[in-house]
Amino acid sequence: MIWYEIVLIVSAVLFLLSTTGSLFLGDMDINAGLDVDSGFLLSDLVSFKGLLHFTLGFSLVLTLMHEVTVVSVGAGAMTGLVFVTVLYYLYKVIYEKLQQNMKYTNEIKEMDAEVYFWSEAQKTGEVFVTLEGRPVTITLQCTDGIRLEKGQKIKVSGNRKVVYPVEIQLK
């Protein structure tokens, strides 16, 4: 096997792993999010993903041409730069769409929650609620003599920092 075929296979596998990992496991590492309006950044060329996209395009052209010449290296370099540019803008569009779909919630009104921790003596604890599509813990405060247990389902109202029980569901 020739070196550029090995580079193509390795870069394709890394590309697939990083893309599927960021889509399914979260934590999308998108450099476009740092400065979306300024256009193409030099840091995108030297990032891991930028280098990965370049090697993918470069080695693909060399593999398709089956030779290393001045023309194939030039075409590979141009294709690598095209891959970096196209994928940069693709990530940018995806990032902007994700930002538009995410609705930031500050006020919580009668939201389902699950008790994570409760201190009877302090009349405070923590509950799990779902905000922006992910579970987060929020401080739960209560003035009444309510007994809560871990895992109990309740409805709460308040804000992102502290919530109060509205309805307690019996086990």
mmCIF file with all atom_site columns, C-alpha atoms in Angstrom:
data_model
loop_
_atom_site.group_PDB
_atom_site.id
_atom_site.type_symbol
_atom_site.label_atom_id
_atom_site.label_alt_id
_atom_site.label_comp_id
_atom_site.label_asym_id
_atom_site.label_entity_id
_atom_site.label_seq_id
_atom_site.pdbx_PDB_ins_code
_atom_site.Cartn_x
_atom_site.Cartn_y
_atom_site.Cartn_z
_atom_site.occupancy
_atom_site.B_iso_or_equiv
_atom_site.pdbx_formal_charge
_atom_site.auth_seq_id
_atom_site.auth_comp_id
_atom_site.auth_asym_id
_atom_site.auth_atom_id
_atom_site.pdbx_PDB_model_num
ATOM 1   C CA . MET A 1 1   ? 0.000   0.000  0.000   1.00 0.00 ? 1   MET A CA 1
ATOM 2   C CA . ILE A 1 2   ? 1.309   3.455  -0.912  1.00 0.00 ? 2   ILE A CA 1
ATOM 3   C CA . TRP A 1 3   ? 1.789   6.139  1.786   1.00 0.00 ? 3   TRP A CA 1
ATOM 4   C CA . TYR A 1 4   ? -0.979  8.419  0.522   1.00 0.00 ? 4   TYR A CA 1
ATOM 5   C CA . GLU A 1 5   ? -3.493  5.556  0.624   1.00 0.00 ? 5   GLU A CA 1
ATOM 6   C CA . ILE A 1 6   ? -2.570  4.937  4.260   1.00 0.00 ? 6   ILE A CA 1
ATOM 7   C CA . VAL A 1 7   ? -2.967  8.665  4.984   1.00 0.00 ? 7   VAL A CA 1
ATOM 8   C CA . LEU A 1 8   ? -6.386  8.597  3.283   1.00 0.00 ? 8   LEU A CA 1
ATOM 9   C CA . ILE A 1 9   ? -7.578  5.632  5.346   1.00 0.00 ? 9   ILE A CA 1
ATOM 10  C CA . VAL A 1 10  ? -6.296  7.065  8.635   1.00 0.00 ? 10  VAL A CA 1
ATOM 11  C CA . SER A 1 11  ? -7.713  10.539 7.983   1.00 0.00 ? 11  SER A CA 1
ATOM 12  C CA . ALA A 1 12  ? -11.085 9.110  6.839   1.00 0.00 ? 12  ALA A CA 1
ATOM 13  C CA . VAL A 1 13  ? -11.362 6.961  9.959   1.00 0.00 ? 13  VAL A CA 1
ATOM 14  C CA . LEU A 1 14  ? -10.413 9.898  12.222  1.00 0.00 ? 14  LEU A CA 1
ATOM 15  C CA . PHE A 1 15  ? -12.879 12.139 10.383  1.00 0.00 ? 15  PHE A CA 1
ATOM 16  C CA . LEU A 1 16  ? -15.710 9.621  10.808  1.00 0.00 ? 16  LEU A CA 1
ATOM 17  C CA . LEU A 1 17  ? -14.875 9.026  14.470  1.00 0.00 ? 17  LEU A CA 1
ATOM 18  C CA . SER A 1 18  ? -14.659 12.723 15.323  1.00 0.00 ? 18  SER A CA 1
ATOM 19  C CA . THR A 1 19  ? -17.834 13.572 13.397  1.00 0.00 ? 19  THR A CA 1
ATOM 20  C CA . THR A 1 20  ? -19.961 10.748 14.799  1.00 0.00 ? 20  THR A CA 1
ATOM 21  C CA . GLY A 1 21  ? -18.512 11.297 18.259  1.00 0.00 ? 21  GLY A CA 1
ATOM 22  C CA . SER A 1 22  ? -19.358 14.981 18.260  1.00 0.00 ? 22  SER A CA 1
ATOM 23  C CA . LEU A 1 23  ? -22.861 14.371 16.870  1.00 0.00 ? 23  LEU A CA 1
ATOM 24  C CA . PHE A 1 24  ? -23.872 11.506 19.147  1.00 0.00 ? 24  PHE A CA 1
ATOM 25  C CA . LEU A 1 25  ? -21.834 12.201 22.267  1.00 0.00 ? 25  LEU A CA 1
ATOM 26  C CA . GLY A 1 26  ? -22.238 15.984 22.222  1.00 0.00 ? 26  GLY A CA 1
ATOM 27  C CA . ASP A 1 27  ? -19.571 18.602 22.824  1.00 0.00 ? 27  ASP A CA 1
ATOM 28  C CA . MET A 1 28  ? -19.292 19.613 19.218  1.00 0.00 ? 28  MET A CA 1
ATOM 29  C CA . ASP A 1 29  ? -15.905 21.223 18.777  1.00 0.00 ? 29  ASP A CA 1
ATOM 30  C CA . ILE A 1 30  ? -16.743 23.897 16.252  1.00 0.00 ? 30  ILE A CA 1
ATOM 31  C CA . ASN A 1 31  ? -14.273 26.709 15.839  1.00 0.00 ? 31  ASN A CA 1
ATOM 32  C CA . ALA A 1 32  ? -16.874 28.720 13.927  1.00 0.00 ? 32  ALA A CA 1
ATOM 33  C CA . GLY A 1 33  ? -18.654 29.422 17.181  1.00 0.00 ? 33  GLY A CA 1
ATOM 34  C CA . LEU A 1 34  ? -15.851 31.610 18.481  1.00 0.00 ? 34  LEU A CA 1
ATOM 35  C CA . ASP A 1 35  ? -16.083 34.293 15.822  1.00 0.00 ? 35  ASP A CA 1
ATOM 36  C CA . VAL A 1 36  ? -18.931 33.447 13.468  1.00 0.00 ? 36  VAL A CA 1
ATOM 37  C CA . ASP A 1 37  ? -19.158 36.780 11.659  1.00 0.00 ? 37  ASP A CA 1
ATOM 38  C CA . SER A 1 38  ? -15.512 37.368 10.799  1.00 0.00 ? 38  SER A CA 1
ATOM 39  C CA . GLY A 1 39  ? -15.355 34.834 7.964   1.00 0.00 ? 39  GLY A CA 1
ATOM 40  C CA . PHE A 1 40  ? -12.520 32.378 7.488   1.00 0.00 ? 40  PHE A CA 1
ATOM 41  C CA . LEU A 1 41  ? -9.921  32.286 10.260  1.00 0.00 ? 41  LEU A CA 1
ATOM 42  C CA . LEU A 1 42  ? -6.284  31.169 10.044  1.00 0.00 ? 42  LEU A CA 1
ATOM 43  C CA . SER A 1 43  ? -6.789  29.176 13.245  1.00 0.00 ? 43  SER A CA 1
ATOM 44  C CA . ASP A 1 44  ? -9.237  26.948 11.349  1.00 0.00 ? 44  ASP A CA 1
ATOM 45  C CA . LEU A 1 45  ? -6.434  25.860 9.020   1.00 0.00 ? 45  LEU A CA 1
ATOM 46  C CA . VAL A 1 46  ? -4.127  24.887 11.846  1.00 0.00 ? 46  VAL A CA 1
ATOM 47  C CA . SER A 1 47  ? -6.740  23.246 14.057  1.00 0.00 ? 47  SER A CA 1
ATOM 48  C CA . PHE A 1 48  ? -6.990  19.482 14.342  1.00 0.00 ? 48  PHE A CA 1
ATOM 49  C CA . LYS A 1 49  ? -10.167 19.365 12.289  1.00 0.00 ? 49  LYS A CA 1
ATOM 50  C CA . GLY A 1 50  ? -8.738  21.723 9.668   1.00 0.00 ? 50  GLY A CA 1
ATOM 51  C CA . LEU A 1 51  ? -5.628  19.584 9.299   1.00 0.00 ? 51  LEU A CA 1
ATOM 52  C CA . LEU A 1 52  ? -7.777  16.459 9.178   1.00 0.00 ? 52  LEU A CA 1
ATOM 53  C CA . HIS A 1 53  ? -9.972  17.921 6.413   1.00 0.00 ? 53  HIS A CA 1
ATOM 54  C CA . PHE A 1 54  ? -6.922  19.032 4.432   1.00 0.00 ? 54  PHE A CA 1
ATOM 55  C CA . THR A 1 55  ? -5.232  15.607 4.625   1.00 0.00 ? 55  THR A CA 1
ATOM 56  C CA . LEU A 1 56  ? -8.489  13.949 3.653   1.00 0.00 ? 56  LEU A CA 1
ATOM 57  C CA . GLY A 1 57  ? -8.811  16.035 0.468   1.00 0.00 ? 57  GLY A CA 1
ATOM 58  C CA . PHE A 1 58  ? -5.096  15.932 -0.335  1.00 0.00 ? 58  PHE A CA 1
ATOM 59  C CA . SER A 1 59  ? -4.710  12.171 0.033   1.00 0.00 ? 59  SER A CA 1
ATOM 60  C CA . LEU A 1 60  ? -7.971  11.533 -1.824  1.00 0.00 ? 60  LEU A CA 1
ATOM 61  C CA . VAL A 1 61  ? -6.659  13.307 -4.921  1.00 0.00 ? 61  VAL A CA 1
ATOM 62  C CA . LEU A 1 62  ? -3.309  11.484 -4.784  1.00 0.00 ? 62  LEU A CA 1
ATOM 63  C CA . THR A 1 63  ? -5.112  8.162  -4.401  1.00 0.00 ? 63  THR A CA 1
ATOM 64  C CA . LEU A 1 64  ? -7.413  8.894  -7.347  1.00 0.00 ? 64  LEU A CA 1
ATOM 65  C CA . MET A 1 65  ? -4.485  10.009 -9.560  1.00 0.00 ? 65  MET A CA 1
ATOM 66  C CA . HIS A 1 66  ? -2.288  7.020  -8.479  1.00 0.00 ? 66  HIS A CA 1
ATOM 67  C CA . GLU A 1 67  ? 0.915   9.048  -8.658  1.00 0.00 ? 67  GLU A CA 1
ATOM 68  C CA . VAL A 1 68  ? 2.887   11.807 -6.991  1.00 0.00 ? 68  VAL A CA 1
ATOM 69  C CA . THR A 1 69  ? 3.752   14.575 -9.456  1.00 0.00 ? 69  THR A CA 1
ATOM 70  C CA . VAL A 1 70  ? 3.791   18.341 -9.311  1.00 0.00 ? 70  VAL A CA 1
ATOM 71  C CA . VAL A 1 71  ? 0.301   18.394 -10.853 1.00 0.00 ? 71  VAL A CA 1
ATOM 72  C CA . SER A 1 72  ? -1.149  15.808 -8.433  1.00 0.00 ? 72  SER A CA 1
ATOM 73  C CA . VAL A 1 73  ? 0.402   17.529 -5.381  1.00 0.00 ? 73  VAL A CA 1
ATOM 74  C CA . GLY A 1 74  ? -0.941  20.917 -6.560  1.00 0.00 ? 74  GLY A CA 1
ATOM 75  C CA . ALA A 1 75  ? -4.382  19.475 -7.230  1.00 0.00 ? 75  ALA A CA 1
ATOM 76  C CA . GLY A 1 76  ? -4.290  17.697 -3.870  1.00 0.00 ? 76  GLY A CA 1
ATOM 77  C CA . ALA A 1 77  ? -3.336  20.886 -2.052  1.00 0.00 ? 77  ALA A CA 1
ATOM 78  C CA . MET A 1 78  ? -6.128  22.821 -3.773  1.00 0.00 ? 78  MET A CA 1
ATOM 79  C CA . THR A 1 79  ? -8.632  20.074 -2.991  1.00 0.00 ? 79  THR A CA 1
ATOM 80  C CA . GLY A 1 80  ? -7.452  19.992 0.626   1.00 0.00 ? 80  GLY A CA 1
ATOM 81  C CA . LEU A 1 81  ? -8.031  23.746 0.929   1.00 0.00 ? 81  LEU A CA 1
ATOM 82  C CA . VAL A 1 82  ? -11.470 23.345 -0.648  1.00 0.00 ? 82  VAL A CA 1
ATOM 83  C CA . PHE A 1 83  ? -12.301 20.606 1.887   1.00 0.00 ? 83  PHE A CA 1
ATOM 84  C CA . VAL A 1 84  ? -11.210 22.861 4.761   1.00 0.00 ? 84  VAL A CA 1
ATOM 85  C CA . THR A 1 85  ? -13.256 25.799 3.445   1.00 0.00 ? 85  THR A CA 1
ATOM 86  C CA . VAL A 1 86  ? -16.416 23.846 2.605   1.00 0.00 ? 86  VAL A CA 1
ATOM 87  C CA . LEU A 1 87  ? -16.440 21.913 5.874   1.00 0.00 ? 87  LEU A CA 1
ATOM 88  C CA . TYR A 1 88  ? -15.724 25.110 7.837   1.00 0.00 ? 88  TYR A CA 1
ATOM 89  C CA . TYR A 1 89  ? -18.813 26.779 6.374   1.00 0.00 ? 89  TYR A CA 1
ATOM 90  C CA . LEU A 1 90  ? -20.842 23.589 6.812   1.00 0.00 ? 90  LEU A CA 1
ATOM 91  C CA . TYR A 1 91  ? -19.928 23.482 10.512  1.00 0.00 ? 91  TYR A CA 1
ATOM 92  C CA . LYS A 1 92  ? -20.714 27.188 10.741  1.00 0.00 ? 92  LYS A CA 1
ATOM 93  C CA . VAL A 1 93  ? -24.231 26.674 9.308   1.00 0.00 ? 93  VAL A CA 1
ATOM 94  C CA . ILE A 1 94  ? -24.873 23.707 11.611  1.00 0.00 ? 94  ILE A CA 1
ATOM 95  C CA . TYR A 1 95  ? -23.675 25.697 14.629  1.00 0.00 ? 95  TYR A CA 1
ATOM 96  C CA . GLU A 1 96  ? -25.939 28.640 13.769  1.00 0.00 ? 96  GLU A CA 1
ATOM 97  C CA . LYS A 1 97  ? -28.939 26.326 13.317  1.00 0.00 ? 97  LYS A CA 1
ATOM 98  C CA . LEU A 1 98  ? -28.258 24.703 16.686  1.00 0.00 ? 98  LEU A CA 1
ATOM 99  C CA . GLN A 1 99  ? -28.040 28.128 18.331  1.00 0.00 ? 99  GLN A CA 1
ATOM 100 C CA . GLN A 1 100 ? -31.360 29.199 16.770  1.00 0.00 ? 100 GLN A CA 1
ATOM 101 C CA . ASN A 1 101 ? -33.118 26.057 17.991  1.00 0.00 ? 101 ASN A CA 1
ATOM 102 C CA . MET A 1 102 ? -31.832 26.419 21.552  1.00 0.00 ? 102 MET A CA 1
ATOM 103 C CA . LYS A 1 103 ? -34.259 28.400 23.673  1.00 0.00 ? 103 LYS A CA 1
ATOM 104 C CA . TYR A 1 104 ? -32.674 29.770 26.845  1.00 0.00 ? 104 TYR A CA 1
ATOM 105 C CA . THR A 1 105 ? -35.002 29.343 29.814  1.00 0.00 ? 105 THR A CA 1
ATOM 106 C CA . ASN A 1 106 ? -34.600 31.620 32.825  1.00 0.00 ? 106 ASN A CA 1
ATOM 107 C CA . GLU A 1 107 ? -38.056 31.381 34.377  1.00 0.00 ? 107 GLU A CA 1
ATOM 108 C CA . ILE A 1 108 ? -39.379 27.975 35.359  1.00 0.00 ? 108 ILE A CA 1
ATOM 109 C CA . LYS A 1 109 ? -43.153 27.543 35.640  1.00 0.00 ? 109 LYS A CA 1
ATOM 110 C CA . GLU A 1 110 ? -44.602 24.267 36.903  1.00 0.00 ? 110 GLU A CA 1
ATOM 111 C CA . MET A 1 111 ? -41.922 22.057 35.417  1.00 0.00 ? 111 MET A CA 1
ATOM 112 C CA . ASP A 1 112 ? -41.551 18.367 36.215  1.00 0.00 ? 112 ASP A CA 1
ATOM 113 C CA . ALA A 1 113 ? -38.555 17.631 38.436  1.00 0.00 ? 113 ALA A CA 1
ATOM 114 C CA . GLU A 1 114 ? -36.982 14.731 40.275  1.00 0.00 ? 114 GLU A CA 1
ATOM 115 C CA . VAL A 1 115 ? -35.558 15.131 43.765  1.00 0.00 ? 115 VAL A CA 1
ATOM 116 C CA . TYR A 1 116 ? -31.822 14.456 43.757  1.00 0.00 ? 116 TYR A CA 1
ATOM 117 C CA . PHE A 1 117 ? -31.060 15.447 47.336  1.00 0.00 ? 117 PHE A CA 1
ATOM 118 C CA . TRP A 1 118 ? -33.164 16.710 50.261  1.00 0.00 ? 118 TRP A CA 1
ATOM 119 C CA . SER A 1 119 ? -32.128 17.903 53.734  1.00 0.00 ? 119 SER A CA 1
ATOM 120 C CA . GLU A 1 120 ? -35.059 17.859 56.132  1.00 0.00 ? 120 GLU A CA 1
ATOM 121 C CA . ALA A 1 121 ? -33.204 19.952 58.720  1.00 0.00 ? 121 ALA A CA 1
ATOM 122 C CA . GLN A 1 122 ? -32.256 22.753 56.305  1.00 0.00 ? 122 GLN A CA 1
ATOM 123 C CA . LYS A 1 123 ? -35.422 22.484 54.200  1.00 0.00 ? 123 LYS A CA 1
ATOM 124 C CA . THR A 1 124 ? -33.295 22.665 51.085  1.00 0.00 ? 124 THR A CA 1
ATOM 125 C CA . GLY A 1 125 ? -32.068 20.258 48.455  1.00 0.00 ? 125 GLY A CA 1
ATOM 126 C CA . GLU A 1 126 ? -31.508 19.779 44.739  1.00 0.00 ? 126 GLU A CA 1
ATOM 127 C CA . VAL A 1 127 ? -33.723 18.619 41.897  1.00 0.00 ? 127 VAL A CA 1
ATOM 128 C CA . PHE A 1 128 ? -33.134 17.505 38.326  1.00 0.00 ? 128 PHE A CA 1
ATOM 129 C CA . VAL A 1 129 ? -34.993 19.496 35.660  1.00 0.00 ? 129 VAL A CA 1
ATOM 130 C CA . THR A 1 130 ? -34.604 19.537 31.896  1.00 0.00 ? 130 THR A CA 1
ATOM 131 C CA . LEU A 1 131 ? -33.447 22.890 30.503  1.00 0.00 ? 131 LEU A CA 1
ATOM 132 C CA . GLU A 1 132 ? -32.403 23.398 26.879  1.00 0.00 ? 132 GLU A CA 1
ATOM 133 C CA . GLY A 1 133 ? -32.778 19.667 26.302  1.00 0.00 ? 133 GLY A CA 1
ATOM 134 C CA . ARG A 1 134 ? -30.379 18.525 29.028  1.00 0.00 ? 134 ARG A CA 1
ATOM 135 C CA . PRO A 1 135 ? -30.790 17.584 32.690  1.00 0.00 ? 135 PRO A CA 1
ATOM 136 C CA . VAL A 1 136 ? -29.453 20.110 35.199  1.00 0.00 ? 136 VAL A CA 1
ATOM 137 C CA . THR A 1 137 ? -29.606 20.371 38.977  1.00 0.00 ? 137 THR A CA 1
ATOM 138 C CA . ILE A 1 138 ? -31.200 23.370 40.646  1.00 0.00 ? 138 ILE A CA 1
ATOM 139 C CA . THR A 1 139 ? -31.476 24.260 44.309  1.00 0.00 ? 139 THR A CA 1
ATOM 140 C CA . LEU A 1 140 ? -34.861 23.423 45.842  1.00 0.00 ? 140 LEU A CA 1
ATOM 141 C CA . GLN A 1 141 ? -36.079 25.434 48.830  1.00 0.00 ? 141 GLN A CA 1
ATOM 142 C CA . CYS A 1 142 ? -39.192 24.920 50.897  1.00 0.00 ? 142 CYS A CA 1
ATOM 143 C CA . THR A 1 143 ? -40.663 26.584 53.980  1.00 0.00 ? 143 THR A CA 1
ATOM 144 C CA . ASP A 1 144 ? -43.382 24.033 54.729  1.00 0.00 ? 144 ASP A CA 1
ATOM 145 C CA . GLY A 1 145 ? -42.822 20.803 56.641  1.00 0.00 ? 145 GLY A CA 1
ATOM 146 C CA . ILE A 1 146 ? -42.611 18.734 53.480  1.00 0.00 ? 146 ILE A CA 1
ATOM 147 C CA . ARG A 1 147 ? -40.868 15.361 53.477  1.00 0.00 ? 147 ARG A CA 1
ATOM 148 C CA . LEU A 1 148 ? -39.150 14.555 50.210  1.00 0.00 ? 148 LEU A CA 1
ATOM 149 C CA . GLU A 1 149 ? -37.130 11.523 49.187  1.00 0.00 ? 149 GLU A CA 1
ATOM 150 C CA . LYS A 1 150 ? -34.492 10.993 46.525  1.00 0.00 ? 150 LYS A CA 1
ATOM 151 C CA . GLY A 1 151 ? -36.127 10.036 43.215  1.00 0.00 ? 151 GLY A CA 1
ATOM 152 C CA . GLN A 1 152 ? -39.515 11.545 44.092  1.00 0.00 ? 152 GLN A CA 1
ATOM 153 C CA . LYS A 1 153 ? -41.298 13.363 41.254  1.00 0.00 ? 153 LYS A CA 1
ATOM 154 C CA . ILE A 1 154 ? -42.529 16.901 41.922  1.00 0.00 ? 154 ILE A CA 1
ATOM 155 C CA . LYS A 1 155 ? -43.510 20.025 40.002  1.00 0.00 ? 155 LYS A CA 1
ATOM 156 C CA . VAL A 1 156 ? -41.473 23.158 40.665  1.00 0.00 ? 156 VAL A CA 1
ATOM 157 C CA . SER A 1 157 ? -41.517 26.858 39.815  1.00 0.00 ? 157 SER A CA 1
ATOM 158 C CA . GLY A 1 158 ? -38.820 29.501 40.151  1.00 0.00 ? 158 GLY A CA 1
ATOM 159 C CA . ASN A 1 159 ? -35.745 30.413 38.135  1.00 0.00 ? 159 ASN A CA 1
ATOM 160 C CA . ARG A 1 160 ? -32.425 28.845 37.067  1.00 0.00 ? 160 ARG A CA 1
ATOM 161 C CA . LYS A 1 161 ? -30.893 29.318 40.524  1.00 0.00 ? 161 LYS A CA 1
ATOM 162 C CA . VAL A 1 162 ? -33.654 28.286 42.922  1.00 0.00 ? 162 VAL A CA 1
ATOM 163 C CA . VAL A 1 163 ? -37.040 26.587 42.609  1.00 0.00 ? 163 VAL A CA 1
ATOM 164 C CA . TYR A 1 164 ? -39.913 25.978 44.997  1.00 0.00 ? 164 TYR A CA 1
ATOM 165 C CA . PRO A 1 165 ? -42.272 22.986 45.048  1.00 0.00 ? 165 PRO A CA 1
ATOM 166 C CA . VAL A 1 166 ? -45.680 23.583 43.491  1.00 0.00 ? 166 VAL A CA 1
ATOM 167 C CA . GLU A 1 167 ? -47.091 20.063 43.427  1.00 0.00 ? 167 GLU A CA 1
ATOM 168 C CA . ILE A 1 168 ? -45.781 16.978 45.136  1.00 0.00 ? 168 ILE A CA 1
ATOM 169 C CA . GLN A 1 169 ? -46.635 13.598 43.676  1.00 0.00 ? 169 GLN A CA 1
ATOM 170 C CA . LEU A 1 170 ? -46.976 10.774 46.167  1.00 0.00 ? 170 LEU A CA 1
ATOM 171 C CA . LYS A 1 171 ? -45.009 7.600  45.575  1.00 0.00 ? 171 LYS A CA 1
#
